[in-house]
Amino acid sequence: RGGGGGGGGAGASRSAARCAAGSGPRWWTSLPDICSISGFPVRLLPYPPFKLHLPTEGARKLAVRLIDGSFLVLTVLSSWRFEAFGVPLSMSEIEALDTYMKRCKLGPYRLSRALELANLGTVASRQELEALRSRAARRLDVLRHVQQVRLERGEPEADEWPLP
């Protein structure tokens, strides 16, 4: 599993470049997909979706789900459950999500930094982690509200959204 939205080695970087390029500068805006995490239409995202690769029952290939990567990262930080669809996130996916968040300029929310702070175990690191998680929870609330309002207003085009 790996995220097409970001890095984690040279191959993943090339994959991220392809993801960003897609078939045009806003390739995702013509897709009918709904993010299975946020319930929000992928085509309305003001930034590219994250490509999450998940194992499928009885299949050798991984299924690709286009999701709101920012929503996933904020949810993981808020809940402290490093998983998507009941499957634990691998370190390569965590790194890919970090790269995605940085590339899309979606704020200072980095899963690997949160894990690093948790592992340090100092008073200062615990305080920084708590502050990061608290900011992530507030940002997730704002994101949920904005997405709900956009849907209620009749789904405006994604390029009308202010970036976070």
XYZ file of N, CA and C in Angstrom:
492
model
N 0.849 -1.187 0.000
C 0.000 0.000 0.000
C 0.877 1.226 0.000
N 0.515 2.220 -0.682
C 1.227 3.486 -0.653
C 0.310 4.552 -1.146
N 0.613 5.784 -0.829
C -0.252 6.878 -1.243
C 0.247 7.540 -2.481
N -0.583 7.674 -3.456
C -0.193 8.349 -4.672
C -0.085 9.835 -4.492
N -0.439 10.334 -3.338
C -0.369 11.761 -3.120
C 0.971 12.237 -2.645
N 1.890 11.324 -2.337
C 3.140 11.808 -1.789
C 4.247 10.811 -1.863
N 5.369 11.148 -1.216
C 6.642 10.466 -1.359
C 6.810 9.219 -0.551
N 8.064 8.957 -0.199
C 8.434 7.725 0.454
C 9.322 6.942 -0.477
N 10.429 7.514 -0.908
C 11.334 6.854 -1.822
C 11.211 7.438 -3.207
N 12.198 7.097 -4.048
C 12.237 7.671 -5.393
C 11.036 7.250 -6.220
N 10.634 5.961 -6.114
C 9.476 5.498 -6.874
C 8.213 6.212 -6.465
N 8.062 6.412 -5.160
C 6.872 7.104 -4.670
C 6.872 8.552 -5.111
N 8.054 9.165 -5.207
C 8.125 10.560 -5.651
C 7.664 10.679 -7.095
N 8.093 9.713 -7.931
C 7.633 9.729 -9.323
C 6.129 9.517 -9.376
N 5.625 8.635 -8.505
C 4.185 8.388 -8.439
C 3.445 9.648 -8.030
N 4.006 10.385 -7.071
C 3.380 11.627 -6.615
C 3.332 12.642 -7.747
N 4.390 12.694 -8.537
C 4.407 13.638 -9.655
C 3.328 13.273 -10.662
N 3.175 11.955 -10.923
C 2.123 11.526 -11.842
C 0.750 11.851 -11.274
N 0.588 11.636 -9.967
C -0.695 11.926 -9.318
C -1.025 13.399 -9.446
N -0.032 14.236 -9.185
C -0.250 15.673 -9.247
C -0.584 16.097 -10.671
N 0.061 15.461 -11.639
C -0.169 15.825 -13.030
C -1.489 15.243 -13.533
N -1.762 13.967 -13.174
C -2.985 13.322 -13.639
C -3.123 13.478 -15.134
N -4.309 13.850 -15.601
C -4.465 14.117 -17.016
C -4.715 15.591 -17.252
N -4.237 16.415 -16.377
C -4.367 17.856 -16.486
C -4.163 18.483 -15.120
N -4.153 19.802 -15.069
C -3.872 20.459 -13.796
C -4.936 20.216 -12.719
N -6.169 19.937 -13.093
C -7.236 19.662 -12.101
C -7.983 18.393 -12.515
N -7.213 17.335 -12.752
C -7.719 16.081 -13.278
C -8.858 15.481 -12.470
N -8.902 15.716 -11.184
C -9.898 15.082 -10.308
C -11.275 15.741 -10.383
N -11.383 16.936 -10.981
C -12.642 17.677 -10.973
C -13.716 17.075 -11.887
N -13.342 16.111 -12.699
C -14.346 15.469 -13.560
C -14.721 14.075 -13.064
N -14.204 13.681 -11.895
C -14.467 12.337 -11.374
C -15.769 12.289 -10.573
N -16.491 11.185 -10.660
C -17.740 11.047 -9.900
C -17.534 10.504 -8.479
N -16.292 10.152 -8.125
C -15.996 9.508 -6.835
C -16.417 10.363 -5.642
N -16.807 9.673 -4.587
C -17.094 10.300 -3.301
C -16.025 9.787 -2.329
N -15.423 10.664 -1.571
C -14.431 10.248 -0.579
C -15.135 9.375 0.454
N -14.659 8.147 0.626
C -15.298 7.227 1.571
C -15.003 7.569 3.015
N -14.124 8.512 3.258
C -13.816 8.916 4.629
C -14.649 10.131 5.027
N -14.676 11.131 4.160
C -15.402 12.362 4.493
C -16.821 12.381 3.942
N -17.099 11.571 2.918
C -18.406 11.599 2.273
C -18.568 12.775 1.324
N -17.465 13.437 0.993
C -17.501 14.628 0.150
C -17.059 14.269 -1.272
N -17.708 14.847 -2.288
C -17.318 14.549 -3.677
C -15.870 14.946 -3.969
N -15.116 14.011 -4.522
C -13.712 14.248 -4.849
C -13.575 15.419 -5.821
N -14.501 15.537 -6.747
C -14.403 16.587 -7.775
C -14.490 17.996 -7.197
N -15.030 18.116 -5.985
C -15.176 19.434 -5.374
C -14.004 19.814 -4.466
N -13.056 18.900 -4.306
C -11.900 19.238 -3.475
C -11.085 20.350 -4.141
N -10.608 21.313 -3.359
C -9.803 22.389 -3.939
C -8.343 21.989 -4.112
N -8.017 20.764 -3.797
C -6.669 20.204 -3.923
C -6.835 18.770 -4.404
N -5.786 18.181 -4.976
C -5.946 16.819 -5.494
C -6.226 15.817 -4.390
N -6.972 14.768 -4.711
C -7.210 13.723 -3.711
C -5.937 12.907 -3.497
N -5.900 12.209 -2.394
C -4.795 11.302 -2.080
C -5.188 9.924 -2.579
N -4.257 9.227 -3.221
C -4.517 7.879 -3.722
C -4.071 6.886 -2.658
N -5.041 6.284 -1.989
C -4.763 5.296 -0.953
C -4.926 3.908 -1.553
N -3.901 3.089 -1.399
C -3.914 1.727 -1.931
C -4.279 0.769 -0.809
N -5.351 0.007 -1.016
C -5.849 -0.921 0.000
C -5.911 -2.335 -0.540
N -5.621 -3.320 0.326
C -5.768 -4.709 -0.122
C -7.239 -5.039 -0.328
N -7.499 -5.918 -1.285
C -8.874 -6.357 -1.532
C -8.950 -7.852 -1.292
N -10.080 -8.309 -0.806
C -10.252 -9.724 -0.516
C -10.160 -10.556 -1.771
N -9.309 -11.575 -1.721
C -9.193 -12.504 -2.830
C -8.496 -11.965 -4.065
N -8.036 -10.740 -4.041
C -7.363 -10.171 -5.212
C -5.889 -9.946 -4.898
N -5.080 -10.083 -5.907
C -3.643 -9.865 -5.732
C -3.285 -8.386 -5.839
N -4.103 -7.660 -6.555
C -3.830 -6.235 -6.749
C -4.436 -5.431 -5.606
N -3.879 -4.253 -5.405
C -4.415 -3.331 -4.408
C -5.460 -2.444 -5.061
N -6.513 -2.162 -4.329
C -7.547 -1.251 -4.821
C -7.110 0.174 -4.487
N -7.332 1.082 -5.405
C -6.994 2.485 -5.183
C -8.269 3.229 -4.832
N -8.220 3.941 -3.738
C -9.342 4.805 -3.351
C -8.849 6.236 -3.353
N -9.600 7.100 -4.001
C -9.295 8.525 -3.974
C -9.995 9.118 -2.766
N -9.200 9.700 -1.877
C -9.761 10.235 -0.643
C -9.264 11.651 -0.406
N -9.941 12.340 0.480
C -9.510 13.651 0.940
C -8.385 13.400 1.944
N -7.149 13.547 1.492
C -5.990 13.261 2.326
C -5.914 14.137 3.556
N -6.296 15.391 3.423
C -6.290 16.299 4.566
C -7.273 15.806 5.623
N -8.447 15.395 5.198
C -9.463 14.887 6.124
C -8.929 13.658 6.858
N -8.249 12.759 6.139
C -7.683 11.565 6.762
C -6.629 11.935 7.796
N -5.695 12.803 7.432
C -4.622 13.194 8.359
C -5.201 13.845 9.612
N -6.126 14.763 9.438
C -6.731 15.441 10.585
C -7.505 14.454 11.464
N -8.168 13.488 10.838
C -8.899 12.469 11.589
C -7.943 11.594 12.384
N -6.848 11.180 11.766
C -5.859 10.343 12.455
C -5.275 11.094 13.646
N -4.893 12.349 13.436
C -4.314 13.122 14.543
C -5.325 13.331 15.663
N -6.557 13.601 15.310
C -7.594 13.850 16.319
C -7.934 12.592 17.116
N -8.036 11.477 16.421
C -8.467 10.230 17.059
C -7.296 9.414 17.611
N -6.119 9.670 17.086
C -4.894 8.933 17.416
C -5.021 7.463 17.002
N -5.801 7.227 15.941
C -5.913 5.896 15.346
C -5.279 5.973 13.960
N -4.123 5.368 13.822
C -3.359 5.417 12.580
C -3.834 4.310 11.647
N -5.044 4.516 11.112
C -5.644 3.534 10.221
C -6.579 4.223 9.243
N -6.859 3.490 8.174
C -7.862 3.928 7.198
C -8.656 2.699 6.799
N -9.954 2.766 6.907
C -10.847 1.659 6.569
C -10.513 0.414 7.390
N -10.091 0.611 8.631
C -9.791 -0.495 9.522
C -8.433 -1.145 9.296
N -7.645 -0.599 8.378
C -6.328 -1.147 8.074
C -5.264 -0.167 8.582
N -4.292 -0.656 9.363
C -3.248 0.247 9.869
C -2.476 0.915 8.727
N -2.142 2.178 8.925
C -1.320 2.903 7.953
C 0.130 2.455 8.104
N 0.774 2.168 6.986
C 2.190 1.797 7.009
C 3.037 3.062 7.109
N 4.309 2.883 7.437
C 5.210 4.045 7.496
C 5.320 4.710 6.121
N 5.298 3.930 5.057
C 5.395 4.551 3.728
C 4.146 5.380 3.428
N 2.985 4.938 3.891
C 1.768 5.734 3.702
C 1.804 6.992 4.563
N 2.316 6.868 5.768
C 2.439 8.035 6.646
C 3.366 9.063 6.007
N 4.484 8.605 5.474
C 5.413 9.509 4.787
C 4.766 10.117 3.540
N 4.006 9.299 2.802
C 3.321 9.793 1.604
C 2.285 10.850 1.976
N 1.563 10.635 3.061
C 0.575 11.623 3.519
C 1.264 12.906 3.967
N 2.413 12.796 4.639
C 3.172 13.987 5.032
C 3.600 14.792 3.806
N 4.101 14.086 2.801
C 4.526 14.748 1.562
C 3.335 15.404 0.870
N 2.223 14.710 0.846
C 0.988 15.226 0.248
C 0.548 16.514 0.945
N 0.522 16.492 2.272
C 0.097 17.675 3.035
C 1.007 18.867 2.745
N 2.292 18.600 2.648
C 3.257 19.676 2.368
C 3.102 20.175 0.931
N 3.034 19.228 -0.020
C 2.945 19.608 -1.434
C 1.679 20.410 -1.726
N 0.580 20.018 -1.083
C -0.694 20.702 -1.304
C -0.881 21.902 -0.378
N 0.116 22.169 0.461
C 0.082 23.312 1.383
C -1.177 23.288 2.256
N -1.389 22.142 2.921
C -2.598 21.935 3.713
C -2.363 22.092 5.212
N -1.329 22.796 5.570
C -1.078 23.070 6.982
C 0.083 22.265 7.538
N 0.374 22.481 8.816
C 1.549 21.865 9.451
C 1.292 20.472 10.017
N 0.268 19.807 9.570
C -0.145 18.538 10.160
C 0.621 17.379 9.523
N 1.589 16.835 10.270
C 2.424 15.745 9.777
C 2.342 14.571 10.742
N 1.924 13.434 10.223
C 1.768 12.249 11.053
C 3.100 11.758 11.605
N 4.150 11.808 10.787
C 5.448 11.324 11.272
C 5.970 12.206 12.404
N 5.705 13.495 12.344
C 6.122 14.388 13.438
C 5.341 14.046 14.712
N 4.076 13.759 14.587
C 3.271 13.383 15.751
C 3.815 12.101 16.385
N 4.169 11.123 15.569
C 4.745 9.885 16.099
C 6.090 10.147 16.772
N 6.879 10.999 16.149
C 8.181 11.361 16.725
C 7.999 12.015 18.094
N 7.076 12.944 18.195
C 6.809 13.608 19.472
C 6.330 12.612 20.525
N 5.473 11.685 20.112
C 4.969 10.678 21.050
C 6.099 9.786 21.554
N 7.029 9.445 20.674
C 8.141 8.567 21.051
C 9.180 9.262 21.916
N 9.300 10.583 21.791
C 10.279 11.307 22.609
C 9.928 11.212 24.094
N 8.674 11.353 24.408
C 8.217 11.175 25.779
C 8.612 12.250 26.772
N 9.120 13.371 26.309
C 9.465 14.451 27.237
C 8.234 15.309 27.510
N 8.326 16.120 28.535
C 7.225 17.025 28.857
C 6.978 17.970 27.678
N 8.054 18.523 27.139
C 7.924 19.461 26.012
C 7.318 18.775 24.791
N 7.749 17.546 24.510
C 7.218 16.847 23.333
C 5.740 16.493 23.531
N 5.365 16.127 24.743
C 3.953 15.836 25.024
C 3.097 17.091 24.859
N 3.620 18.215 25.297
C 2.875 19.478 25.152
C 2.735 19.854 23.679
N 3.812 19.701 22.918
C 3.760 20.019 21.486
C 2.791 19.094 20.758
N 2.816 17.807 21.136
C 1.905 16.840 20.521
C 0.459 17.184 20.852
N 0.188 17.502 22.083
C -1.180 17.858 22.475
C -1.655 19.101 21.725
N -0.768 20.075 21.561
C -1.122 21.289 20.813
C -1.403 20.950 19.345
N -0.580 20.088 18.749
C -0.781 19.675 17.358
C -2.117 18.943 17.201
N -2.403 18.029 18.111
C -3.660 17.278 18.045
C -4.870 18.187 18.261
N -4.733 19.135 19.145
C -5.824 20.078 19.404
C -6.086 20.951 18.174
N -5.019 21.451 17.539
C -5.181 22.249 16.314
C -5.798 21.408 15.201
N -5.373 20.147 15.115
C -5.912 19.250 14.083
C -7.405 19.014 14.299
N -7.813 18.835 15.554
C -9.238 18.611 15.850
C -10.062 19.840 15.480
N -9.542 21.012 15.786
C -10.262 22.246 15.418
C -10.334 22.403 13.902
N -9.236 22.115 13.216
C -9.206 22.234 11.758
C -10.155 21.220 11.121
N -10.233 20.021 11.695
C -11.155 19.005 11.181
C -12.599 19.472 11.336
N -12.925 20.078 12.457
C -14.274 20.619 12.659
C -14.592 21.677 11.608
N -13.633 22.552 11.338
C -13.825 23.597 10.325
C -14.006 22.962 8.950
N -13.173 21.986 8.619
C -13.263 21.322 7.322
C -14.621 20.641 7.151
N -15.077 19.942 8.185
C -16.407 19.304 8.114
C -17.500 20.345 7.878
N -17.415 21.438 8.602
C -18.423 22.499 8.465
C -18.400 23.087 7.047
N -17.226 23.406 6.554
C -17.109 23.995 5.214
C -17.660 23.036 4.166
N -17.319 21.760 4.275
C -17.815 20.797 3.298
C -19.335 20.673 3.367
N -19.893 20.667 4.555
C -21.347 20.577 4.717
C -22.033 21.801 4.112
N -21.501 22.974 4.396
C -22.077 24.213 3.851
C -22.007 24.201 2.333
N -20.886 23.765 1.776
C -20.739 23.738 0.313
C -21.760 22.802 -0.320
N -21.979 21.680 0.318
C -22.973 20.740 -0.227
C -24.384 21.318 -0.138
N -24.699 21.974 0.972
C -26.026 22.563 1.151
C -26.277 23.723 0.194
N -25.225 24.409 -0.199
C -25.364 25.541 -1.120
C -25.440 25.110 -2.570
N -25.351 23.828 -2.836
C -25.473 23.377 -4.221
C -24.157 23.064 -4.880
N -23.178 22.653 -4.137
C -21.902 22.181 -4.663
C -21.219 23.170 -5.589
N -20.637 24.234 -5.050
C -19.887 25.165 -5.895
C -18.639 24.484 -6.440
N -18.090 25.067 -7.454
C -16.879 24.506 -8.047
C -15.722 24.595 -7.062
N -14.827 23.615 -7.133
C -13.708 23.522 -6.179
C -12.784 24.716 -6.248
N -12.650 25.335 -7.423
C -11.717 26.457 -7.504
C -12.251 27.712 -6.833
N -13.487 27.680 -6.329
C -14.033 28.804 -5.581
C -13.691 28.716 -4.094
N -13.104 27.605 -3.665
C -12.766 27.402 -2.264
C -11.503 28.144 -1.883
N -11.460 28.710 -0.697
C -10.187 29.221 -0.211
C -9.361 28.026 0.295
N -8.089 28.019 0.007
C -7.229 26.951 0.513
C -6.959 27.195 1.987
N -6.750 26.101 2.761
C -6.506 26.262 4.215
C -5.212 26.984 4.500
